[in-house]
Short mmCIF file of C-alpha atoms in Angstrom, two decimals:
data_model
loop_
_atom_site.label_atom_id
_atom_site.label_comp_id
_atom_site.label_asym_id
_atom_site.label_seq_id
_atom_site.Cartn_x
_atom_site.Cartn_y
_atom_site.Cartn_z
CA UNK A 1 -0.14 -0.31 0.05
CA UNK A 2 1.48 3.39 -1.09
CA UNK A 3 1.53 6.53 0.73
CA UNK A 4 -1.70 8.80 -0.16
CA UNK A 5 -1.24 12.06 -2.10
CA UNK A 6 -4.81 12.73 -2.75
CA UNK A 7 -7.93 12.76 -0.62
CA UNK A 8 -11.50 13.63 -0.19
CA UNK A 9 -13.80 13.73 2.74
CA UNK A 10 -17.49 13.42 2.46
CA UNK A 11 -19.29 15.25 5.40
CA UNK A 12 -22.80 14.06 6.70
CA UNK A 13 -24.79 15.64 9.72
CA UNK A 14 -24.21 18.70 11.71
CA UNK A 15 -22.18 21.33 12.05
CA UNK A 16 -19.95 19.52 14.57
CA UNK A 17 -19.30 17.22 11.80
CA UNK A 18 -18.12 19.67 9.19
CA UNK A 19 -15.64 21.13 12.19
CA UNK A 20 -14.10 17.46 12.47
CA UNK A 21 -13.84 17.49 8.62
CA UNK A 22 -11.80 20.65 8.86
CA UNK A 23 -9.64 19.55 11.52
CA UNK A 24 -9.29 16.36 9.76
CA UNK A 25 -8.51 18.30 6.37
CA UNK A 26 -5.93 20.31 8.31
CA UNK A 27 -3.89 16.97 9.76
CA UNK A 28 -3.73 15.58 5.99
CA UNK A 29 -2.56 18.59 4.45
CA UNK A 30 -0.03 18.94 7.08
CA UNK A 31 1.04 15.69 6.07
CA UNK A 32 1.27 16.69 2.46
CA UNK A 33 -1.96 15.22 1.03
CA UNK A 34 -4.00 17.54 -1.56
CA UNK A 35 -7.59 17.82 -1.88
CA UNK A 36 -9.45 16.69 -4.90
CA UNK A 37 -13.15 17.03 -5.39
CA UNK A 38 -13.34 13.50 -7.37
CA UNK A 39 -13.97 10.97 -4.78
CA UNK A 40 -13.36 8.18 -7.59
CA UNK A 41 -9.88 9.20 -8.42
CA UNK A 42 -8.46 10.06 -4.86
CA UNK A 43 -5.83 7.96 -2.97
CA UNK A 44 -7.56 8.57 0.31
CA UNK A 45 -11.52 8.52 0.71
CA UNK A 46 -12.88 9.30 4.20
CA UNK A 47 -16.54 9.25 4.95
CA UNK A 48 -17.36 11.54 8.50
CA UNK A 49 -20.62 10.39 9.25
CA UNK A 50 -23.89 10.88 11.37
CA UNK A 51 -26.24 8.32 13.51
CA UNK A 52 -28.75 10.78 14.38
CA UNK A 53 -30.99 9.70 11.65
CA UNK A 54 -31.32 6.38 9.92
CA UNK A 55 -31.08 8.13 6.32
CA UNK A 56 -27.96 9.42 6.86
CA UNK A 57 -26.58 5.92 7.97
CA UNK A 58 -28.29 4.18 4.75
CA UNK A 59 -26.58 7.04 2.76
CA UNK A 60 -23.16 6.26 3.78
CA UNK A 61 -23.68 2.42 3.55
CA UNK A 62 -25.07 2.89 0.24
CA UNK A 63 -22.01 4.61 -0.79
CA UNK A 64 -19.65 2.13 0.88
CA UNK A 65 -21.70 -0.68 -0.85
CA UNK A 66 -20.62 1.07 -4.39
CA UNK A 67 -17.30 1.16 -3.97
CA UNK A 68 -17.18 -2.63 -3.04
CA UNK A 69 -18.59 -3.10 -6.63
CA UNK A 70 -15.98 -0.72 -8.08
CA UNK A 71 -13.27 -2.90 -6.41
CA UNK A 72 -10.51 0.16 -6.45
CA UNK A 73 -7.73 -1.61 -4.79
CA UNK A 74 -5.47 1.04 -4.59
CA UNK A 75 -8.12 3.25 -2.65
CA UNK A 76 -7.76 3.78 1.35
CA UNK A 77 -11.20 4.12 2.31
CA UNK A 78 -11.96 5.12 6.15
CA UNK A 79 -15.17 5.90 8.30
CA UNK A 80 -15.18 8.63 10.87
CA UNK A 81 -17.60 10.34 13.06
CA UNK A 82 -20.61 8.75 15.00
CA UNK A 83 -21.43 5.75 12.61
CA UNK A 84 -18.11 4.51 13.60
CA UNK A 85 -18.99 4.73 17.18
CA UNK A 86 -22.09 3.01 16.56
CA UNK A 87 -21.11 0.40 14.47
CA UNK A 88 -17.43 -0.32 15.47
CA UNK A 89 -16.00 -3.33 14.01
CA UNK A 90 -19.24 -4.68 12.68
CA UNK A 91 -18.20 -1.89 9.68
CA UNK A 92 -15.36 -4.03 8.79
CA UNK A 93 -17.29 -7.43 8.64
CA UNK A 94 -20.12 -5.59 6.25
CA UNK A 95 -17.80 -3.73 4.37
CA UNK A 96 -14.23 -5.58 4.09
CA UNK A 97 -12.92 -2.71 1.81
CA UNK A 98 -12.71 -0.50 4.72
CA UNK A 99 -9.13 0.11 5.96
CA UNK A 100 -9.85 2.01 9.17
CA UNK A 101 -12.63 3.11 11.47
CA UNK A 102 -12.02 6.27 14.03
CA UNK A 103 -14.75 7.60 16.29
CA UNK A 104 -15.53 11.12 17.27
CA UNK A 105 -13.05 10.83 19.94
CA UNK A 106 -10.08 9.41 18.20
CA UNK A 107 -9.69 12.06 15.13
CA UNK A 108 -6.77 13.09 16.51
CA UNK A 109 -5.09 9.62 15.82
CA UNK A 110 -5.91 9.93 11.77
CA UNK A 111 -2.09 10.25 10.85
CA UNK A 112 -1.15 7.50 13.26
CA UNK A 113 -3.76 5.27 11.92
CA UNK A 114 -2.70 5.94 8.46
CA UNK A 115 1.04 5.33 9.45
CA UNK A 116 0.38 2.07 11.01
CA UNK A 117 -2.10 0.85 7.80
CA UNK A 118 0.99 1.73 5.24
CA UNK A 119 3.71 0.17 7.30
CA UNK A 120 1.80 -3.13 8.04
CA UNK A 121 -1.51 -3.15 6.31
CA UNK A 122 -3.28 -3.83 9.76
CA UNK A 123 -6.69 -2.12 9.78
CA UNK A 124 -6.94 0.30 12.44
CA UNK A 125 -10.05 1.14 14.76
CA UNK A 126 -10.27 4.04 17.58
CA UNK A 127 -13.86 4.19 19.27
CA UNK A 128 -12.75 5.68 22.81
CA UNK A 129 -16.00 6.42 24.89
CA UNK A 130 -14.56 9.37 26.53
CA UNK A 131 -13.13 12.64 25.10
CA UNK A 132 -9.45 12.82 26.08
CA UNK A 133 -7.40 14.45 23.45
CA UNK A 134 -7.65 18.06 22.47
CA UNK A 135 -7.92 18.10 18.67
CA UNK A 136 -5.56 20.75 16.42
CA UNK A 137 -8.60 23.19 15.80
CA UNK A 138 -6.02 25.90 15.35
CA UNK A 139 -4.58 23.58 12.15
CA UNK A 140 -7.90 23.19 10.80
CA UNK A 141 -8.35 23.54 7.21
CA UNK A 142 -11.31 25.97 6.82
CA UNK A 143 -12.44 27.27 3.21
CA UNK A 144 -14.81 29.92 4.67
CA UNK A 145 -12.81 33.17 5.35
CA UNK A 146 -15.28 35.00 7.39
CA UNK A 147 -17.60 32.49 9.43
CA UNK A 148 -15.84 29.75 11.42
CA UNK A 149 -17.13 27.07 14.05
CA UNK A 150 -15.45 26.97 17.63
CA UNK A 151 -16.00 23.76 19.35
CA UNK A 152 -16.25 24.31 22.95
CA UNK A 153 -17.87 21.22 24.47
CA UNK A 154 -18.08 17.70 22.97
CA UNK A 155 -20.50 14.95 24.10
CA UNK A 156 -24.24 15.07 25.79
CA UNK A 157 -25.43 14.38 29.28
CA UNK A 158 -29.16 14.62 28.74
CA UNK A 159 -29.83 10.92 27.24
CA UNK A 160 -32.99 12.12 25.28
CA UNK A 161 -34.45 8.54 25.02
CA UNK A 162 -34.69 9.18 21.17
CA UNK A 163 -31.19 10.46 20.91
CA UNK A 164 -28.15 8.12 20.11
CA UNK A 165 -25.36 11.35 20.56
CA UNK A 166 -24.71 10.33 24.56
CA UNK A 167 -23.48 7.10 23.09
CA UNK A 168 -21.38 7.96 19.95
CA UNK A 169 -19.85 10.86 21.34
CA UNK A 170 -19.56 10.43 24.77
CA UNK A 171 -20.47 12.59 28.28
CA UNK A 172 -19.59 16.04 28.16
CA UNK A 173 -16.21 17.30 28.03
CA UNK A 174 -15.33 21.22 27.99
CA UNK A 175 -12.42 23.05 26.37
CA UNK A 176 -10.34 25.35 28.57
CA UNK A 177 -11.83 28.67 28.11
CA UNK A 178 -8.07 30.08 27.45
CA UNK A 179 -7.62 27.70 24.18
CA UNK A 180 -11.07 28.77 23.06
CA UNK A 181 -10.19 32.21 23.54
CA UNK A 182 -6.84 32.13 21.80
CA UNK A 183 -8.32 30.14 18.97
CA UNK A 184 -10.88 33.12 18.61
CA UNK A 185 -8.02 35.66 18.72
CA UNK A 186 -5.83 34.07 15.99
CA UNK A 187 -9.07 33.96 13.59
CA UNK A 188 -9.97 37.59 14.25
CA UNK A 189 -6.16 38.43 13.46
CA UNK A 190 -6.93 36.49 10.00
CA UNK A 191 -9.86 38.69 9.22
CA UNK A 192 -12.77 36.11 10.59
CA UNK A 193 -16.02 38.43 11.14
CA UNK A 194 -18.62 35.89 12.57
CA UNK A 195 -17.71 32.73 15.11
CA UNK A 196 -20.62 30.10 15.89
CA UNK A 197 -19.81 28.20 19.27
CA UNK A 198 -20.91 24.33 19.15
CA UNK A 199 -21.70 21.59 21.44
CA UNK A 200 -24.63 19.18 21.43
CA UNK A 201 -25.56 21.41 24.49
CA UNK A 202 -23.32 24.76 24.85
CA UNK A 203 -25.32 25.70 28.11
CA UNK A 204 -23.64 23.35 30.15
CA UNK A 205 -20.32 24.48 28.81
CA UNK A 206 -18.05 24.49 32.14
CA UNK A 207 -19.83 22.50 34.46
CA UNK A 208 -18.09 19.41 33.92
CA UNK A 209 -14.96 21.64 35.02
CA UNK A 210 -15.19 23.49 38.09
CA UNK A 211 -11.69 24.67 37.72
CA UNK A 212 -12.23 26.90 34.81
CA UNK A 213 -14.48 29.02 37.09
CA UNK A 214 -16.12 29.96 33.56
CA UNK A 215 -19.92 28.95 32.79
CA UNK A 216 -21.33 29.81 29.20
CA UNK A 217 -22.44 33.43 29.58
CA UNK A 218 -18.81 34.08 31.33
CA UNK A 219 -17.16 32.52 28.18
CA UNK A 220 -19.52 34.77 25.88
CA UNK A 221 -18.42 38.16 27.67
CA UNK A 222 -14.89 37.26 27.41
CA UNK A 223 -15.22 36.54 23.67
CA UNK A 224 -17.20 39.59 23.17
CA UNK A 225 -13.97 41.25 24.39
CA UNK A 226 -11.92 40.20 21.59
CA UNK A 227 -11.12 43.00 19.01
CA UNK A 228 -12.38 42.04 15.38
CA UNK A 229 -15.11 39.34 16.40
CA UNK A 230 -18.22 41.23 15.35
CA UNK A 231 -20.67 38.48 15.32
CA UNK A 232 -21.04 35.67 18.08
CA UNK A 233 -23.80 32.57 17.35
CA UNK A 234 -24.11 29.48 19.01
CA UNK A 235 -25.77 26.04 19.26
CA UNK A 236 -27.32 23.93 20.12
CA UNK A 237 -29.24 24.20 23.50
CA UNK A 238 -31.11 22.42 25.89
CA UNK A 239 -34.07 24.46 27.69
CA UNK A 240 -33.27 23.28 30.81
CA UNK A 241 -30.02 25.01 30.79
CA UNK A 242 -31.05 28.11 29.16
CA UNK A 243 -30.43 30.47 32.11
CA UNK A 244 -31.35 34.38 32.85
CA UNK A 245 -27.70 34.92 32.72
CA UNK A 246 -27.59 33.75 29.11
CA UNK A 247 -30.48 35.85 28.27
CA UNK A 248 -28.81 38.92 29.84
CA UNK A 249 -25.78 38.23 27.86
CA UNK A 250 -27.61 38.29 24.75
CA UNK A 251 -29.53 41.52 25.32
CA UNK A 252 -26.24 43.25 26.46
CA UNK A 253 -23.08 42.06 24.41
CA UNK A 254 -22.95 43.69 21.12
CA UNK A 255 -21.57 40.99 19.24
CA UNK A 256 -23.91 38.33 20.34
CA UNK A 257 -26.66 37.80 17.82
CA UNK A 258 -30.50 38.02 19.15
CA UNK A 259 -31.14 34.65 18.02
CA UNK A 260 -31.16 31.18 20.42
CA UNK A 261 -31.92 27.82 19.27
CA UNK A 262 -34.59 26.57 21.69
CA UNK A 263 -35.61 23.18 20.86
CA UNK A 264 -39.18 22.38 22.09
CA UNK A 265 -39.13 18.83 20.61
CA UNK A 266 -43.02 18.22 21.38
CA UNK A 267 -45.80 20.30 22.84
CA UNK A 268 -47.24 17.47 25.07
CA UNK A 269 -45.64 16.97 28.62
CA UNK A 270 -46.49 13.59 28.10
CA UNK A 271 -44.51 12.80 25.36
CA UNK A 272 -41.48 15.15 26.53
CA UNK A 273 -41.61 12.75 29.87
CA UNK A 274 -41.19 9.92 27.66
CA UNK A 275 -38.30 11.66 25.48
CA UNK A 276 -36.71 12.42 28.89
CA UNK A 277 -36.34 16.05 27.83
CA UNK A 278 -36.43 17.05 31.96
CA UNK A 279 -39.02 19.60 31.42
CA UNK A 280 -42.73 20.07 30.83
CA UNK A 281 -44.57 22.22 28.40
CA UNK A 282 -45.27 25.01 30.96
CA UNK A 283 -41.78 25.27 32.01
CA UNK A 284 -40.48 25.42 28.53
CA UNK A 285 -43.09 28.50 28.21
CA UNK A 286 -41.86 30.11 31.06
CA UNK A 287 -38.66 30.77 29.95
CA UNK A 288 -39.80 31.38 26.18
CA UNK A 289 -41.88 34.36 28.26
CA UNK A 290 -38.70 35.14 30.56
CA UNK A 291 -36.32 35.59 27.17
CA UNK A 292 -39.02 37.64 25.41
CA UNK A 293 -39.28 39.85 28.21
CA UNK A 294 -35.58 40.46 28.59
CA UNK A 295 -34.82 40.26 25.38
CA UNK A 296 -37.97 41.43 23.06
CA UNK A 297 -36.13 41.12 19.78
CA UNK A 298 -35.04 37.71 20.26
CA UNK A 299 -35.55 35.20 17.45
CA UNK A 300 -35.88 31.47 18.16
CA UNK A 301 -35.24 28.32 16.42
CA UNK A 302 -36.58 24.88 17.54
CA UNK A 303 -36.21 21.21 16.47
CA UNK A 304 -39.68 19.02 16.46
CA UNK A 305 -40.07 15.28 16.35
CA UNK A 306 -43.36 14.52 15.11
CA UNK A 307 -44.96 10.55 15.60
CA UNK A 308 -43.22 9.72 18.51
CA UNK A 309 -43.87 6.40 20.09
CA UNK A 310 -47.79 6.37 21.74
CA UNK A 311 -48.26 10.52 20.50
CA UNK A 312 -51.93 10.41 20.28
CA UNK A 313 -53.89 13.40 17.94
CA UNK A 314 -54.07 15.49 20.80
CA UNK A 315 -50.38 15.21 21.89
CA UNK A 316 -49.92 16.34 18.37
CA UNK A 317 -52.19 19.23 18.42
CA UNK A 318 -50.51 20.36 21.42
CA UNK A 319 -47.21 20.33 19.15
CA UNK A 320 -49.10 22.31 16.54
CA UNK A 321 -50.32 25.04 19.04
CA UNK A 322 -46.83 25.72 20.54
CA UNK A 323 -45.70 26.20 16.71
CA UNK A 324 -48.33 28.58 16.13
CA UNK A 325 -48.19 30.50 19.20
CA UNK A 326 -44.34 30.93 19.24
CA UNK A 327 -43.87 31.63 15.65
CA UNK A 328 -40.37 30.30 15.49
CA UNK A 329 -37.68 31.84 12.90
CA UNK A 330 -36.06 28.41 12.07
CA UNK A 331 -37.77 25.40 12.51
CA UNK A 332 -36.03 22.14 11.99
CA UNK A 333 -39.33 19.50 11.56
CA UNK A 334 -38.71 15.47 11.52
CA UNK A 335 -40.87 12.38 11.51
CA UNK A 336 -39.59 10.11 14.16
CA UNK A 337 -37.48 7.37 13.23
CA UNK A 338 -36.12 4.75 15.60
CA UNK A 339 -32.29 4.32 16.19
CA UNK A 340 -31.13 1.12 17.25
CA UNK A 341 -29.25 1.75 20.65
CA UNK A 342 -31.50 4.39 22.12
CA UNK A 343 -34.02 3.83 24.83
CA UNK A 344 -36.98 4.79 22.72
CA UNK A 345 -36.37 1.40 21.00
CA UNK A 346 -37.97 0.00 23.99
CA UNK A 347 -41.36 1.67 23.27
CA UNK A 348 -43.56 0.42 20.57
CA UNK A 349 -43.77 2.33 17.56
CA UNK A 350 -47.07 1.88 16.58
CA UNK A 351 -47.69 5.10 14.86
CA UNK A 352 -48.33 4.36 10.67
CA UNK A 353 -45.74 6.12 8.62
CA UNK A 354 -48.30 7.87 6.78
CA UNK A 355 -49.87 9.16 9.82
CA UNK A 356 -46.23 10.61 10.87
CA UNK A 357 -45.68 12.25 7.34
CA UNK A 358 -49.45 13.55 7.55
CA UNK A 359 -48.62 15.40 10.78
CA UNK A 360 -45.14 16.49 9.42
CA UNK A 361 -46.54 17.99 6.48
CA UNK A 362 -49.30 19.85 8.47
CA UNK A 363 -46.31 21.49 10.55
CA UNK A 364 -44.30 22.27 7.18
CA UNK A 365 -47.50 24.21 5.75
CA UNK A 366 -47.87 26.33 9.10
CA UNK A 367 -43.88 27.30 9.36
CA UNK A 368 -44.05 28.31 5.79
CA UNK A 369 -46.76 30.36 6.53
CA UNK A 370 -45.19 32.01 9.30
CA UNK A 371 -41.68 32.43 7.52
CA UNK A 372 -44.38 34.09 5.01
CA UNK A 373 -45.71 36.74 7.69
CA UNK A 374 -42.20 37.37 9.46
CA UNK A 375 -40.40 38.43 6.16
CA UNK A 376 -43.47 40.17 4.89
CA UNK A 377 -43.18 42.21 8.42
CA UNK A 378 -39.44 43.05 7.91
CA UNK A 379 -40.28 45.29 4.51
CA UNK A 380 -39.54 48.72 5.26
CA UNK A 381 -37.22 47.85 7.76
CA UNK A 382 -33.24 48.27 8.14
CA UNK A 383 -31.49 45.15 8.76
CA UNK A 384 -27.66 44.97 9.68
CA UNK A 385 -26.24 42.11 7.16
CA UNK A 386 -23.01 40.70 7.04
CA UNK A 387 -21.95 40.37 3.40
CA UNK A 388 -20.37 36.78 2.76
CA UNK A 389 -19.96 36.61 -0.80
CA UNK A 390 -21.15 37.59 -4.62
CA UNK A 391 -24.38 35.72 -6.38
CA UNK A 392 -23.17 32.95 -8.32
CA UNK A 393 -25.82 33.93 -11.04
CA UNK A 394 -25.20 37.54 -10.88
CA UNK A 395 -21.71 38.64 -9.48
CA UNK A 396 -23.53 42.40 -8.83
CA UNK A 397 -25.57 40.96 -6.51
CA UNK A 398 -24.32 40.17 -2.72
CA UNK A 399 -25.62 37.69 -0.21
CA UNK A 400 -25.35 37.58 3.29
CA UNK A 401 -27.41 37.15 6.58
CA UNK A 402 -29.07 39.18 9.15
CA UNK A 403 -28.23 38.75 12.85
CA UNK A 404 -31.51 36.79 13.22
CA UNK A 405 -30.36 34.14 10.37
CA UNK A 406 -32.49 35.55 7.64
CA UNK A 407 -31.00 35.57 4.18
CA UNK A 408 -30.70 38.68 2.59
CA UNK A 409 -29.45 39.61 -1.33
CA UNK A 410 -29.04 42.93 -2.55
CA UNK A 411 -26.91 44.97 -5.26
CA UNK A 412 -23.10 45.85 -4.19
CA UNK A 413 -19.54 45.88 -5.11
CA UNK A 414 -17.66 43.02 -4.19
CA UNK A 415 -15.20 45.31 -2.11
CA UNK A 416 -18.56 45.05 0.68
CA UNK A 417 -17.52 41.34 1.02
CA UNK A 418 -16.74 40.90 4.91
CA UNK A 419 -18.63 43.86 6.10
CA UNK A 420 -21.75 44.80 8.01
CA UNK A 421 -23.88 46.55 5.80
CA UNK A 422 -27.31 48.01 6.90
CA UNK A 423 -29.66 47.13 4.08
CA UNK A 424 -33.42 48.66 3.56
CA UNK A 425 -35.72 45.73 3.04
CA UNK A 426 -37.84 46.20 -0.06
CA UNK A 427 -39.19 42.80 -0.57
CA UNK A 428 -38.61 39.20 -0.39
CA UNK A 429 -38.48 36.00 -2.35
CA UNK A 430 -39.19 32.46 -0.73
CA UNK A 431 -36.89 32.75 2.29
CA UNK A 432 -34.45 35.40 1.37
CA UNK A 433 -34.92 39.49 1.87
CA UNK A 434 -34.43 41.79 -0.98
CA UNK A 435 -33.43 44.90 -0.49
CA UNK A 436 -30.53 47.84 -0.98
CA UNK A 437 -27.68 49.24 0.89
CA UNK A 438 -29.55 52.36 2.63
CA UNK A 439 -27.67 54.96 0.92
CA UNK A 440 -28.45 53.31 -2.50
CA UNK A 441 -31.65 54.55 -4.73
CA UNK A 442 -34.49 52.38 -5.15
CA UNK A 443 -33.88 52.48 -9.09
CA UNK A 444 -30.63 50.24 -8.51
CA UNK A 445 -33.12 47.27 -7.37
CA UNK A 446 -33.91 45.09 -10.66
#
């Protein structure tokens, strides 16, 4: 087996997986490998996987199956991420052409695993349950030069009954605040304007290590003080750990965007108990009301699962009413699918798939109407937009996002990319605001 010269990583799943891919790219390019988009031609092909939903796993297994048929004996194939932790050695049995399997807590061993494979031909596997060694985030290969993901905590201690994450990523482990601050300062010096703090539950930051003397809201104040970082976002959150101090930080810190992911999952307290969400609907709504009181202009995002085992029509309608009442700015809506290895597999899933899909479509239609209503209300307002890039269809149009996650497009010169622009909203199309810089005349909009 020869030393690889080119590589490609196909990424599935969440922003944490995207960041893990950037870290692996940094390791491989330090080794001298070059990125090549054509996965059929590369010497090293890695699938960085997700196990949250069955569809993601089936996509990966399908891809691996196709590779087996092509029988490219010279290509090194690896599987990393959550699916590696979930399937372990069984991946080698099902897919004998896979050369190594590395879980989310073993990505730092990628080059060592390759060295062993090249020297001995032995297949490598790393599936630690606990995150023990810091990744080289500073050496990560990032394609985006304006926005960066920052890992602040890995793992989860909540053990929702439907979720595989605690079993694939392990318990919560917070990064040292000084390491996070150093990384953000380096990124600011390189011209990065926006950072998104990542964790399965960012609100738990620091609770696992009292020696840090730094909880999530404390960290936000430290990061807000860094010159050059103009926007801070974070995801994802668990409602139980969303505190008054965090709400006050959103109100008081100039760089902290007025958006919080506040996943309800279900509007039924009975279903929430079966999900082990550790709150009732009433407790959830109390926190939402407190947030709106402290930060009146805050936008909320949510995750919702319909068709959880034993969900009745009445349970579903409670969820429908919550969506209708809160009017989330971002909503990720899913039909329940069983994940092997989770406690929810003990519950008999008697809800027909067509019922799940019918309920899902009802929520999607409701949320589409909410999106339209929200964007209609923004016509005539002025919004701050981080200008990210020119449109691929029209280089005279620029694209970006508002502080509350709304897409925006407006005419402008490429010199504005990387800056914050004040945009007057004239219209919207689908989920994109259409506007112009406040000093530009209306005639420039076509």
